[in-house]
PDB file of C-alpha atoms in Angstrom:
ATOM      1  CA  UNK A1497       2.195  25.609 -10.699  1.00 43.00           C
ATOM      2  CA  UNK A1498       2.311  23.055  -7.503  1.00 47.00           C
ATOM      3  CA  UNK A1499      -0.741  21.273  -6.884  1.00 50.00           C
ATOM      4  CA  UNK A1500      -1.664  19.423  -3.847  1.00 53.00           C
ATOM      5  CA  UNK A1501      -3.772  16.315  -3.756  1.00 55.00           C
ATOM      6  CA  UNK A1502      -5.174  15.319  -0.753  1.00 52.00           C
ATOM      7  CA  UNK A1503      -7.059  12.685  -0.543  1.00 53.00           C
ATOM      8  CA  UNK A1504     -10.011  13.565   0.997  1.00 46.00           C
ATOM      9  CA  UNK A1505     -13.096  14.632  -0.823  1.00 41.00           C
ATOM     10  CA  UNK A1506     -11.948  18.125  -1.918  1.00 42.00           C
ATOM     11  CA  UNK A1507     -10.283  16.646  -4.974  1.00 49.00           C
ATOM     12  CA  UNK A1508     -13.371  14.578  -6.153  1.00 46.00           C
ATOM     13  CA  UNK A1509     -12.770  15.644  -9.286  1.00 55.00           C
ATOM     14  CA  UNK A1510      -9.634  14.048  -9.796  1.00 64.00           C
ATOM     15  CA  UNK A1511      -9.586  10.875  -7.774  1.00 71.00           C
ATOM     16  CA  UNK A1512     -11.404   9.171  -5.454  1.00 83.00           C
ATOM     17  CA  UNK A1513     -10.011   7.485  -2.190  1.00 87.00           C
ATOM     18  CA  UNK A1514     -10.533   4.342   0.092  1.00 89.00           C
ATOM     19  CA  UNK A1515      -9.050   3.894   3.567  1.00 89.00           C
ATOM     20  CA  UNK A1516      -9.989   0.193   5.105  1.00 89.00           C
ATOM     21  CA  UNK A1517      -7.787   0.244   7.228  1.00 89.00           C
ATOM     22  CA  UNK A1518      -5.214   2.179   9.190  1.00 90.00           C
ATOM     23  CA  UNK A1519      -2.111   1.086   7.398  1.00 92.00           C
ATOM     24  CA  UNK A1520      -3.607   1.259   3.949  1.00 92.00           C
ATOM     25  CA  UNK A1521      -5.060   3.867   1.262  1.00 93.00           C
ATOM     26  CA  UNK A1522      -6.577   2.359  -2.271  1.00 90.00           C
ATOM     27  CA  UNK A1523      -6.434   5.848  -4.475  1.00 89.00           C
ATOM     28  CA  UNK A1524      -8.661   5.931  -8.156  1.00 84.00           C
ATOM     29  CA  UNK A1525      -7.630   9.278 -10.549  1.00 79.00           C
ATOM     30  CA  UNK A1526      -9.551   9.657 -13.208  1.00 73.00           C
ATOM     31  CA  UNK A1527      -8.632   9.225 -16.437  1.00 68.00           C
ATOM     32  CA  UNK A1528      -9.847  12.660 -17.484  1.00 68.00           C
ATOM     33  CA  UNK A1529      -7.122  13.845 -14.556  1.00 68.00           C
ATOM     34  CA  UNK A1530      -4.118  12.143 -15.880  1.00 64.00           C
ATOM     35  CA  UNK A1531      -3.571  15.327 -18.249  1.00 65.00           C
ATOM     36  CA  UNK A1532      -3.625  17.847 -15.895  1.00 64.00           C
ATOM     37  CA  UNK A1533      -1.302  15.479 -13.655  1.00 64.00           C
ATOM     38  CA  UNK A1534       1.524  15.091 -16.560  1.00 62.00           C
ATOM     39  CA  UNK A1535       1.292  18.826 -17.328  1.00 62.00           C
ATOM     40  CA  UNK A1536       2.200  19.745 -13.896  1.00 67.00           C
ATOM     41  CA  UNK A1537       4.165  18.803 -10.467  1.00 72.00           C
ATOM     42  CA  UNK A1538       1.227  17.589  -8.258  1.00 80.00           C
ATOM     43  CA  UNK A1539       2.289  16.064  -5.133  1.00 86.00           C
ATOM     44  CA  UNK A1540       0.147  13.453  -3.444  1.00 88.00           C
ATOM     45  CA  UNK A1541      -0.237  14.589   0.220  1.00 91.00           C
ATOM     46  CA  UNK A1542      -1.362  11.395   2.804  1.00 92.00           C
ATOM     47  CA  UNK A1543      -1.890  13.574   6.114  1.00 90.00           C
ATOM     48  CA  UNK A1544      -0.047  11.227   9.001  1.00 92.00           C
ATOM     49  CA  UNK A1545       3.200  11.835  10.445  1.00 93.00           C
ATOM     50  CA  UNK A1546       6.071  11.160   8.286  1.00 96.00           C
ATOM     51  CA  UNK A1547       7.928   8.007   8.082  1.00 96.00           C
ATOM     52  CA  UNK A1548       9.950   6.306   5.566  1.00 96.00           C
ATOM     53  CA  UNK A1549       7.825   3.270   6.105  1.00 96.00           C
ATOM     54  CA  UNK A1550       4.886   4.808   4.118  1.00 97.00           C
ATOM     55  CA  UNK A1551       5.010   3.598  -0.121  1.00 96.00           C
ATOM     56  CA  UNK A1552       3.234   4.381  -2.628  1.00 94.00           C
ATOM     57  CA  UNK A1553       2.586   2.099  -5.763  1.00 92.00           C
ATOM     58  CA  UNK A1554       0.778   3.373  -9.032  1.00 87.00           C
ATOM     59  CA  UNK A1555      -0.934   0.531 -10.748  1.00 83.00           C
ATOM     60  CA  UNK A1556      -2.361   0.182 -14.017  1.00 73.00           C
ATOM     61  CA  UNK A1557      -6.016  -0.642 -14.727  1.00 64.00           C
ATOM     62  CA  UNK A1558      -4.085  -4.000 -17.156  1.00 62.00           C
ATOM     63  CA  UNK A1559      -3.074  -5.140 -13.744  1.00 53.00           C
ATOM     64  CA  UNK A1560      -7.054  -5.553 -12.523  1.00 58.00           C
ATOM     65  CA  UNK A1561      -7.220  -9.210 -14.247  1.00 60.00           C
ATOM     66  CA  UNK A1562      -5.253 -10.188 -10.748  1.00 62.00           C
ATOM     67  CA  UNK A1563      -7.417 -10.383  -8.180  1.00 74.00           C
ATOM     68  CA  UNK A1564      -8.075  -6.542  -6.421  1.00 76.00           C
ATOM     69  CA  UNK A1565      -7.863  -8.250  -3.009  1.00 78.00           C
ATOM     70  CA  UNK A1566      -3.701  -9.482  -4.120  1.00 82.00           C
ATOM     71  CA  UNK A1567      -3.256  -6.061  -5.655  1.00 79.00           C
ATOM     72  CA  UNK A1568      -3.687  -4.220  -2.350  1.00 80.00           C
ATOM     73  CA  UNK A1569      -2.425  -6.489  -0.260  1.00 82.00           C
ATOM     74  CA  UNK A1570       0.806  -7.342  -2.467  1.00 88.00           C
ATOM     75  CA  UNK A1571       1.102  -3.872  -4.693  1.00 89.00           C
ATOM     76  CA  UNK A1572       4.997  -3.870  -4.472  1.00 89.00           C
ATOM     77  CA  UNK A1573       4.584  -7.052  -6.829  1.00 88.00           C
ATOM     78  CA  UNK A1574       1.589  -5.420  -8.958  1.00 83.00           C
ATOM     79  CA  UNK A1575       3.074  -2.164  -8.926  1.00 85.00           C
ATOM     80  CA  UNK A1576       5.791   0.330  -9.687  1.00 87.00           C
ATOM     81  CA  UNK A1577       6.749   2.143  -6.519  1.00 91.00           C
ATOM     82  CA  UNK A1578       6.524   6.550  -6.476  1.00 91.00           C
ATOM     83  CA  UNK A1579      10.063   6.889  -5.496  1.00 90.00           C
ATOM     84  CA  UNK A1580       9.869  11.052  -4.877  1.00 90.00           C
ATOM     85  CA  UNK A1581       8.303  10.599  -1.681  1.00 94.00           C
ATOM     86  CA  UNK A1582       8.917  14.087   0.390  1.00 95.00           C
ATOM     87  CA  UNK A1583       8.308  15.699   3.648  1.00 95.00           C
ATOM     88  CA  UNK A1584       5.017  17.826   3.617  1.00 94.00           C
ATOM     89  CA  UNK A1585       4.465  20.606   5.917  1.00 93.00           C
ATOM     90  CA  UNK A1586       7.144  19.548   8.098  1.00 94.00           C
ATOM     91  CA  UNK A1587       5.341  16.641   8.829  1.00 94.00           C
ATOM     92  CA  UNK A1588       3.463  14.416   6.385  1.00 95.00           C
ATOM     93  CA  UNK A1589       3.975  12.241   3.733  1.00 95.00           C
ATOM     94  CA  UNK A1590       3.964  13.029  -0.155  1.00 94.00           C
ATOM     95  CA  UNK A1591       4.468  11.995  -3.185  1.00 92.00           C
ATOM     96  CA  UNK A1592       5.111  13.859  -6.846  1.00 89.00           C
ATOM     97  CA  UNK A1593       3.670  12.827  -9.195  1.00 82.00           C
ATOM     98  CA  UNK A1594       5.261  13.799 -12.239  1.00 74.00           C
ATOM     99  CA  UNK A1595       5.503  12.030 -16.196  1.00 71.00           C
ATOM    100  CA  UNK A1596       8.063   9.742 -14.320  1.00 66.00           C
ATOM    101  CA  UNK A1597       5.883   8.661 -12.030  1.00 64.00           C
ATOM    102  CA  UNK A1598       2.450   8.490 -13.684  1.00 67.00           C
ATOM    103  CA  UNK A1599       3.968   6.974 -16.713  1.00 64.00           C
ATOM    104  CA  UNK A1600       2.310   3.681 -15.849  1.00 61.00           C
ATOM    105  CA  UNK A1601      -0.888   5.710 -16.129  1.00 63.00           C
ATOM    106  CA  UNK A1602      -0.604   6.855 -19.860  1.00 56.00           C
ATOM    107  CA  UNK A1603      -3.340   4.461 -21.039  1.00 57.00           C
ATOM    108  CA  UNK A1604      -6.008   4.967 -18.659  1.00 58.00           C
ATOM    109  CA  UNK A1605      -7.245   4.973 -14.870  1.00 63.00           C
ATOM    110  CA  UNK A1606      -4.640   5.139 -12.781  1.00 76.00           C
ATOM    111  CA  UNK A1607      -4.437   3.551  -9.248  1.00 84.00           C
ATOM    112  CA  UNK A1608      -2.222   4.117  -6.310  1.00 89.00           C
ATOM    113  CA  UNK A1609      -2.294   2.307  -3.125  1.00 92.00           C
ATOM    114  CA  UNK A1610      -0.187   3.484  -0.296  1.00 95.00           C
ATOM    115  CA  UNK A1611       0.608   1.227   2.409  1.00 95.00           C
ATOM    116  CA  UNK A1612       2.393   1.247   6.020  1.00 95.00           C
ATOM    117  CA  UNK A1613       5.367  -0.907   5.158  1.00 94.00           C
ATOM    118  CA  UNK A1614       6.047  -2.075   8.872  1.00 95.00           C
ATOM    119  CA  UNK A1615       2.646  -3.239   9.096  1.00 94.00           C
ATOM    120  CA  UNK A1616       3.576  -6.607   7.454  1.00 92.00           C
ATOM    121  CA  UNK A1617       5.617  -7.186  10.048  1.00 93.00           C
ATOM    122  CA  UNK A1618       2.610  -7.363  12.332  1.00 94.00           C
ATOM    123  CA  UNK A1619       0.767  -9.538   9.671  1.00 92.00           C
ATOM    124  CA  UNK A1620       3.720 -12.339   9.800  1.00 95.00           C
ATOM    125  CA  UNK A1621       3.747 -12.273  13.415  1.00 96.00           C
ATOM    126  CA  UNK A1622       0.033 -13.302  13.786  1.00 96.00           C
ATOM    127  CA  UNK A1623       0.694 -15.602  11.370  1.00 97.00           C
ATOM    128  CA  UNK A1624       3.150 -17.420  12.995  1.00 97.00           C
ATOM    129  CA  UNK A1625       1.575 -17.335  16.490  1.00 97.00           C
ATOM    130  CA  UNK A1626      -1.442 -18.865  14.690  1.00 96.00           C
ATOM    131  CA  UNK A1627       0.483 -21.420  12.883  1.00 96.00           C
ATOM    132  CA  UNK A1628       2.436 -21.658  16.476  1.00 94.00           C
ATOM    133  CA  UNK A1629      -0.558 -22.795  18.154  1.00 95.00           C
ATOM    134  CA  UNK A1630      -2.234 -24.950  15.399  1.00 93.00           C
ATOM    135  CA  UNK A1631       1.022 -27.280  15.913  1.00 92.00           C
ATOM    136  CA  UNK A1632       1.043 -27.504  19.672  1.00 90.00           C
ATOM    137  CA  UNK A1633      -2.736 -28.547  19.355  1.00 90.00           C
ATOM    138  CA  UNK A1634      -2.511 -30.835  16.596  1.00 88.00           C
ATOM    139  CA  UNK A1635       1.137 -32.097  17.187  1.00 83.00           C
ATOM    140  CA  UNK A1636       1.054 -36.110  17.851  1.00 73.00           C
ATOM    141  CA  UNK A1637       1.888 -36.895  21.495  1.00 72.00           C
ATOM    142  CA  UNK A1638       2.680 -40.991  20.628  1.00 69.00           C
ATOM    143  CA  UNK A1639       5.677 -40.406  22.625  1.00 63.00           C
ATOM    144  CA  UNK A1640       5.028 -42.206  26.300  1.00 65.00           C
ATOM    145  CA  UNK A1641       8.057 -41.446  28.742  1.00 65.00           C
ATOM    146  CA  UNK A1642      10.060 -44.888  29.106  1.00 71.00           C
ATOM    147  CA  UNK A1643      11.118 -46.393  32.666  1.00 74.00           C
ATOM    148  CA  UNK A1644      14.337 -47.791  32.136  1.00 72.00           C
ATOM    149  CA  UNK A1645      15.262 -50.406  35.675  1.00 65.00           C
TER     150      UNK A1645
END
């Protein structure tokens, strides 16, 4: 009674998926899917290699007041993180979704973004090269090297 969701569009049925960008997947189920989800162990497969970096957040539809662009960038605030994240295949990533994990989802659409953890890190360091080079430009050079006879 395993089911597999991958996202791709086999499964349109049941959810729909968005991949902007490499380190991040923005996953809709459908609300008429949630039952069939909570009566059985469906594991949520995300086909790259392995690596405990990978998360996965389900977030409730109440949580769409926030701005979407926060929610995907920020979901570990938004969110409650899928814990049950498993090897698949001896080499991807999954996630079961079970009633402890989709019991966010009880009172409608469900989402669930999965992001690349370690990709943050990336984030911060452009940040701080940009801020880096914003002071060296705009730094205030009143100080005039002082001969001393």
């Amino acid at each position: 009674k395993d089911r597999n969701l991958q996202p791709t569009s086999y499964n349109t049925q049941l959810l729909s998926v968005d991949h902007p960008n490499p380190s991040l997947y923005k996953i809709e189920i459908n609300p008429s899917s949630l039952t069939l989800l909570r009566a059985s162990n469906t594991t949520l497969v995300l086909s790259q290699s392995f690596d405990e970096g990978w998360k996965a957040y389900s977030i409730n539809n109440k949580h769409l007041t926030v701005n979407k662009l926060l929610l995907q960038l920020f979901p570990f605030f938004f969110g409650k993180e899928i814990k049950d994240h498993v090897m698949v295949n001896n080499w991807g990533n999954g996630w079961r979704l079970n009633n402890e994990t989709m019991k966010q989802c009880f009172n409608g659409q469900c989402n669930i973004i999965i992001v690349y953890l370690p990709q943050y890190l990336e984030y911060i360091g452009f940040i701080l090269l940009g801020v880096g080079i914003l002071i060296v430009i705009f730094y205030p050079r009143n100080h005039k090297p002082q001969i001393h006879n």
